[in-house]
Amino acid sequence: MLNFLYAEVNFVGAMVLLLMITNWNRSSFNKLPLDQKIFNGVMFFNLLIFVFDTGMWLADGDPRPWMRHVMYASTILYYIFNPLICLLWVMYADFKIYESKYGLLRRMRFYVIPAIISTILSLATIKTQYYFIIDVNNHYIRGEGFPVMSILALIYLVYAVWMSLDDIRRNGWGASQEVNMTLLIFPFIVIASVLIQIWYFGLSIIWVCTMLACTSVYIKTQNAQISTDYLTGVYNRRRLDQHLRRRIRMRRQNRLLFAAIIDVDAFKSINDTYGHVEGDRALVKVSEILRKTSKRSEAFVARLGGDEFIIVGERNHQDEIALFMERLQMNVVKYNQEHPAPYVLTLSMGHAVFQEGDTIDSFLAAADQAMYREKQAHKAEGRLSGIQTGSL
């Protein structure tokens, strides 16, 4: 009877996660920021673990041969996915704190080690019965290696807590609260549930508590959607200010922090001639080009408002910044060639490098002035009439 009760609880938890995942992916998955993609994986893995855990509860004690196969398959997958969901959480915390995709990729070679060890031990358990034992009556029994799996999973959660506390130490609670409040709540809830379940064998609360922790992150993230520009999917000015405050505090002294402001040429003419729907499409196209150009770098893309966008990133030398700007212009040209339209997209852009003594406002003002100078040069060259060019 208790087995079916736990199975019903798992079913409810899985349905809650499924609803959150469905709502989370209403727009294109590819357009989601990396942190949201990773958290999407956390929720999906939590849902799968509910499925595996349900298989274990329903098969437990059922002597039929095929149910024994269900028991083994569910239990092995359950043990494999335990550390994997914790690995995803470390990836999520890493990106939220450091906001560096390539920094995360560099650290991944270390992050995956506990998950690989646990996966090998889980598969070996079929022969060694190290993690668990399935007795002749098809009952699940913890093996002598069960604490090893728990420790490997807890390593991730403890490390995620350490990253948050270290960020608070370096930047102060006031500057880190918005990021680290959620990052601390999730692992504390899960760690507490793990310790309780280890102590009280037969109790099954870990993944319900994990689902509740996911729900708290989901609600906070949904509230934070006001930081994302609804039309283009890139970040908005509010999120830009938050990012710049953290990026300036955490910038590396041997790197150049730059901001590039981009303005769509002749945007008013596109709106006036083809309507605001086509103008919106043009903005979406521009955001796609900016994302594509920034995809393989640590660049942050946001919409300032209207037809203005901004890219914030770091490079080693001025030449690398100039190369990035050239590549952006080349991608605009390539896009126009591959997507014929009655108008041609052209961009005016300028950038500034953060200097000691700069504020966010002075930093952005310098980039804006550089962009304005290029726009004036485009006007002098007669390049702002994208509609006429596109109709040739």
XYZ file of C-alpha atoms in Angstrom:
392
model
C 0.000 0.000 0.000
C 2.842 2.366 0.911
C 4.520 1.621 -2.423
C 1.473 2.839 -4.346
C 1.262 5.931 -2.145
C 4.835 6.891 -3.008
C 4.117 6.154 -6.679
C 1.137 8.528 -6.551
C 3.265 11.257 -4.925
C 5.869 10.773 -7.664
C 3.158 11.043 -10.313
C 1.955 14.365 -8.901
C 5.523 15.656 -8.703
C 6.206 14.577 -12.285
C 3.056 16.350 -13.500
C 4.082 19.571 -11.750
C 7.495 19.395 -13.408
C 5.941 18.592 -16.782
C 3.731 21.674 -16.530
C 6.728 23.853 -15.642
C 8.830 22.393 -18.473
C 5.998 22.882 -20.969
C 5.522 26.491 -19.912
C 9.279 27.070 -19.841
C 9.606 25.960 -23.470
C 6.734 27.918 -24.982
C 9.279 29.801 -27.073
C 12.110 28.221 -29.054
C 14.547 26.295 -26.853
C 17.455 27.687 -28.878
C 16.450 31.232 -27.925
C 16.661 30.511 -24.199
C 19.733 31.913 -22.391
C 22.255 29.259 -21.349
C 21.298 29.362 -17.665
C 17.660 28.707 -18.547
C 18.660 25.824 -20.826
C 20.639 24.245 -17.984
C 17.799 24.685 -15.512
C 15.482 23.160 -18.115
C 17.732 20.090 -17.867
C 17.517 20.117 -14.057
C 13.713 19.970 -14.219
C 13.719 17.311 -16.951
C 16.169 15.086 -15.039
C 14.067 15.511 -11.889
C 11.044 14.330 -13.885
C 12.976 11.272 -15.157
C 14.074 10.384 -11.634
C 10.417 10.473 -10.561
C 9.752 7.931 -13.330
C 12.640 5.671 -12.252
C 11.706 5.959 -8.572
C 8.115 5.039 -9.418
C 9.354 1.975 -11.309
C 11.311 0.927 -8.227
C 8.322 1.320 -5.887
C 5.903 -0.523 -8.171
C 8.316 -3.379 -8.936
C 9.536 -3.805 -5.360
C 8.508 -7.209 -4.025
C 6.842 -8.321 -7.274
C 8.297 -11.790 -8.030
C 7.414 -11.866 -11.737
C 10.575 -12.160 -13.906
C 9.766 -9.143 -16.096
C 9.218 -7.010 -13.002
C 12.699 -7.993 -11.859
C 14.025 -6.487 -15.104
C 11.988 -3.347 -14.422
C 13.466 -3.204 -10.917
C 17.051 -3.492 -12.138
C 16.631 -1.011 -15.002
C 14.818 1.563 -12.837
C 17.321 1.287 -9.990
C 20.422 1.543 -12.201
C 19.041 4.591 -14.011
C 18.003 6.093 -10.686
C 21.564 5.784 -9.375
C 23.080 7.170 -12.598
C 20.823 10.224 -12.633
C 21.283 11.107 -8.953
C 24.688 12.792 -9.450
C 23.770 14.016 -12.959
C 21.028 16.318 -11.702
C 23.482 17.682 -9.116
C 26.060 18.183 -11.890
C 23.535 20.255 -13.821
C 22.895 22.365 -10.735
C 26.624 23.108 -10.373
C 26.684 24.127 -14.050
C 23.680 26.381 -13.448
C 25.245 27.972 -10.359
C 28.588 28.410 -12.138
C 27.036 30.280 -15.054
C 24.774 32.416 -12.843
C 27.725 33.505 -10.702
C 30.490 33.926 -13.287
C 28.323 34.562 -16.391
C 30.984 32.976 -18.601
C 30.081 30.163 -20.962
C 33.688 29.411 -21.813
C 34.748 29.551 -18.195
C 32.077 26.927 -17.532
C 33.301 24.793 -20.435
C 36.858 24.949 -19.091
C 35.737 23.794 -15.668
C 33.506 21.026 -17.042
C 36.441 18.611 -17.312
C 36.592 18.685 -13.513
C 32.864 18.864 -12.903
C 32.103 15.627 -14.759
C 34.541 13.464 -12.751
C 32.178 12.502 -9.861
C 29.313 11.816 -12.322
C 31.536 9.560 -14.463
C 32.730 7.635 -11.399
C 29.160 7.145 -10.188
C 27.951 6.035 -13.628
C 30.711 3.404 -13.834
C 29.920 2.129 -10.340
C 26.182 2.052 -11.135
C 26.701 -0.096 -14.226
C 29.207 -2.327 -12.394
C 26.616 -2.928 -9.666
C 24.838 -5.356 -11.999
C 27.723 -7.747 -11.308
C 29.209 -6.457 -8.052
C 26.055 -5.474 -6.105
C 28.125 -2.556 -4.828
C 25.499 0.195 -4.845
C 22.437 -1.965 -4.254
C 21.146 -5.523 -4.043
C 17.932 -6.936 -5.507
C 17.151 -10.062 -3.468
C 15.356 -13.195 -4.635
C 11.988 -11.664 -3.741
C 12.741 -8.603 -5.877
C 13.214 -6.331 -2.878
C 15.637 -3.415 -3.055
C 18.418 -3.343 -0.443
C 21.109 -0.711 -0.117
C 24.592 -2.004 -0.910
C 27.799 -1.205 0.913
C 28.618 1.425 -1.747
C 25.421 3.424 -1.229
C 27.220 6.122 0.813
C 29.677 6.558 -2.060
C 26.874 7.522 -4.458
C 25.439 9.911 -1.880
C 28.824 11.535 -1.294
C 29.487 11.932 -5.031
C 26.133 13.682 -5.437
C 26.593 15.825 -2.324
C 30.013 16.989 -3.533
C 28.248 18.918 -6.287
C 25.732 20.551 -3.964
C 28.340 21.476 -1.364
C 30.540 22.967 -4.091
C 27.588 24.975 -5.415
C 27.052 26.382 -1.908
C 30.757 27.201 -1.671
C 30.633 29.103 -4.997
C 27.725 31.196 -3.721
C 29.373 31.924 -0.367
C 32.620 32.845 -2.112
C 30.730 35.221 -4.411
C 29.070 36.813 -1.373
C 32.472 37.147 0.336
C 34.004 38.872 -2.686
C 31.105 41.091 -3.691
C 29.034 41.520 -0.533
C 25.519 40.317 0.195
C 23.830 43.428 -1.147
C 25.425 43.052 -4.576
C 25.025 39.257 -4.675
C 21.623 38.754 -3.056
C 19.595 38.607 -6.253
C 21.772 35.843 -7.707
C 22.711 33.865 -4.615
C 19.424 33.738 -2.708
C 18.057 31.112 -5.094
C 21.427 29.412 -5.526
C 21.610 28.815 -1.768
C 17.997 27.794 -1.173
C 18.033 24.961 -3.741
C 21.059 22.990 -2.439
C 20.120 23.512 1.218
C 16.667 22.020 0.620
C 18.092 19.071 -1.308
C 20.976 18.440 1.115
C 18.581 18.455 4.092
C 16.255 15.972 2.357
C 19.190 13.701 1.420
C 20.445 13.575 5.013
C 16.949 12.838 6.336
C 16.380 10.049 3.807
C 19.791 8.490 4.510
C 19.020 8.499 8.226
C 15.472 7.149 7.860
C 15.697 4.251 5.431
C 12.413 3.650 3.601
C 11.438 7.310 3.606
C 11.245 8.828 0.120
C 11.381 12.637 0.166
C 14.495 13.650 -1.796
C 12.914 14.136 -5.177
C 9.712 15.692 -3.872
C 11.893 18.229 -2.060
C 13.988 18.675 -5.218
C 10.790 19.329 -7.173
C 9.777 21.942 -4.587
C 13.233 23.526 -4.848
C 12.885 23.553 -8.653
C 9.489 25.198 -8.247
C 10.993 27.979 -6.122
C 13.666 28.615 -8.778
C 11.030 28.446 -11.516
C 8.814 31.034 -9.805
C 11.754 33.368 -9.202
C 12.905 32.967 -12.801
C 9.415 33.616 -14.142
C 9.323 36.804 -12.085
C 12.689 37.699 -13.569
C 11.350 37.385 -17.117
C 10.870 41.146 -16.913
C 14.642 41.154 -17.476
C 14.212 39.662 -20.943
C 13.037 41.595 -23.968
C 9.796 39.918 -25.035
C 10.167 40.630 -28.762
C 13.772 39.656 -29.428
C 14.524 37.258 -26.575
C 17.745 39.083 -25.605
C 18.156 40.797 -22.252
C 16.747 44.268 -21.586
C 18.176 47.401 -19.954
C 17.249 46.325 -16.421
C 19.207 43.081 -16.770
C 22.060 44.951 -18.472
C 22.538 47.188 -15.431
C 22.694 44.137 -13.160
C 25.158 42.416 -15.471
C 27.424 45.443 -15.756
C 27.611 45.906 -11.995
C 28.775 42.308 -11.575
C 30.983 42.306 -14.681
C 32.838 45.456 -13.590
C 33.457 44.060 -10.096
C 34.620 40.697 -11.429
C 36.579 41.841 -14.488
C 40.073 40.483 -14.884
C 42.835 43.090 -14.837
C 44.611 41.587 -17.842
C 41.463 41.735 -19.990
C 39.680 44.622 -21.701
C 36.015 45.000 -20.816
C 34.212 46.571 -23.760
C 30.697 47.645 -24.627
C 29.519 47.904 -28.226
C 26.324 49.835 -28.920
C 24.524 48.947 -32.142
C 21.841 51.004 -33.878
C 19.721 49.825 -36.835
C 20.103 52.237 -39.756
C 16.951 53.654 -41.349
C 14.738 51.788 -38.893
C 12.080 54.499 -38.970
C 11.926 54.181 -42.762
C 11.347 50.429 -42.457
C 8.501 51.034 -40.009
C 6.957 53.818 -42.078
C 7.179 51.956 -45.386
C 6.404 48.357 -44.410
C 4.628 48.739 -41.092
C 5.507 47.981 -37.499
C 5.128 44.218 -37.963
C 7.967 44.238 -40.490
C 9.900 46.595 -38.210
C 9.560 44.044 -35.416
C 10.834 41.330 -37.768
C 13.862 43.485 -38.541
C 14.640 43.816 -34.818
C 14.325 40.051 -34.377
C 16.691 39.525 -37.333
C 19.232 41.906 -35.810
C 19.053 40.147 -32.429
C 19.674 36.811 -34.175
C 22.762 38.217 -35.907
C 24.086 39.617 -32.625
C 23.509 36.321 -30.830
C 25.162 34.357 -33.619
C 28.216 36.618 -33.608
C 28.488 36.440 -29.814
C 27.748 32.722 -29.557
C 31.344 31.567 -29.211
C 32.454 34.278 -26.817
C 31.680 35.526 -23.335
C 29.538 38.332 -24.727
C 26.287 39.567 -23.216
C 23.608 40.797 -25.627
C 20.801 43.156 -24.600
C 18.293 45.502 -26.196
C 18.644 49.032 -24.879
C 15.303 50.094 -26.324
C 13.835 50.934 -29.701
C 16.327 49.879 -32.381
C 19.411 50.023 -30.145
C 21.261 46.974 -28.859
C 24.403 46.459 -26.802
C 27.052 43.759 -26.551
C 29.298 43.561 -23.476
C 32.364 41.340 -23.525
C 36.034 40.927 -22.712
C 39.074 40.573 -24.963
C 42.835 40.494 -24.473
C 43.701 43.250 -26.936
C 42.105 46.098 -28.832
C 42.768 44.217 -32.076
C 40.508 41.398 -30.886
C 37.695 43.868 -30.198
C 38.121 45.356 -33.686
C 38.065 41.844 -35.168
C 34.834 41.094 -33.293
C 33.226 44.268 -34.664
C 34.357 43.385 -38.190
C 32.919 39.894 -37.842
C 29.618 41.399 -36.733
C 29.489 43.608 -39.831
C 30.394 40.637 -42.033
C 27.570 38.602 -40.516
C 25.146 41.430 -41.324
C 26.312 41.414 -44.959
C 26.045 37.626 -45.083
C 22.554 37.721 -43.623
C 21.406 40.209 -46.273
C 22.834 37.998 -49.009
C 21.140 34.858 -47.709
C 17.799 36.482 -46.821
C 16.659 38.777 -49.676
C 14.172 41.439 -48.541
C 12.818 44.757 -49.878
C 15.285 46.478 -47.558
C 18.864 45.848 -46.504
C 19.803 45.753 -42.857
C 22.761 47.981 -42.006
C 24.063 48.779 -38.556
C 25.909 51.699 -37.022
C 28.048 50.609 -34.124
C 30.638 51.974 -31.780
C 32.451 50.609 -28.765
C 34.280 51.785 -25.665
C 36.694 50.055 -23.285
C 36.106 50.380 -19.552
C 38.707 52.590 -17.889
C 39.633 52.983 -14.232
C 37.367 55.623 -12.742
C 34.548 54.918 -15.197
C 30.991 54.479 -13.976
C 28.348 52.446 -15.787
C 26.878 55.667 -17.152
C 30.200 57.072 -18.390
C 31.148 53.689 -19.862
C 27.901 53.448 -21.841
C 28.047 57.129 -22.815
C 31.482 56.621 -24.385
C 30.198 53.658 -26.405
C 27.106 55.616 -27.420
C 29.215 58.538 -28.623
C 31.370 56.172 -30.701
C 28.215 54.707 -32.258
C 26.843 58.206 -32.957
C 30.046 59.176 -34.782
C 29.711 56.125 -37.031
C 26.045 56.900 -37.699
C 26.981 60.429 -38.725
C 29.607 59.005 -41.051
C 26.973 56.687 -42.560
C 24.708 59.663 -43.136
C 27.515 61.504 -44.899
C 28.069 58.450 -47.091
C 24.343 58.089 -47.812
C 24.235 54.622 -46.261
C 21.164 55.085 -44.077
C 18.612 54.493 -46.803
C 18.341 50.771 -46.435
C 15.003 50.665 -48.269
C 16.348 52.119 -51.476
C 19.337 49.769 -51.399
C 17.149 46.762 -50.794
C 14.835 47.539 -53.717
C 17.607 47.610 -56.302
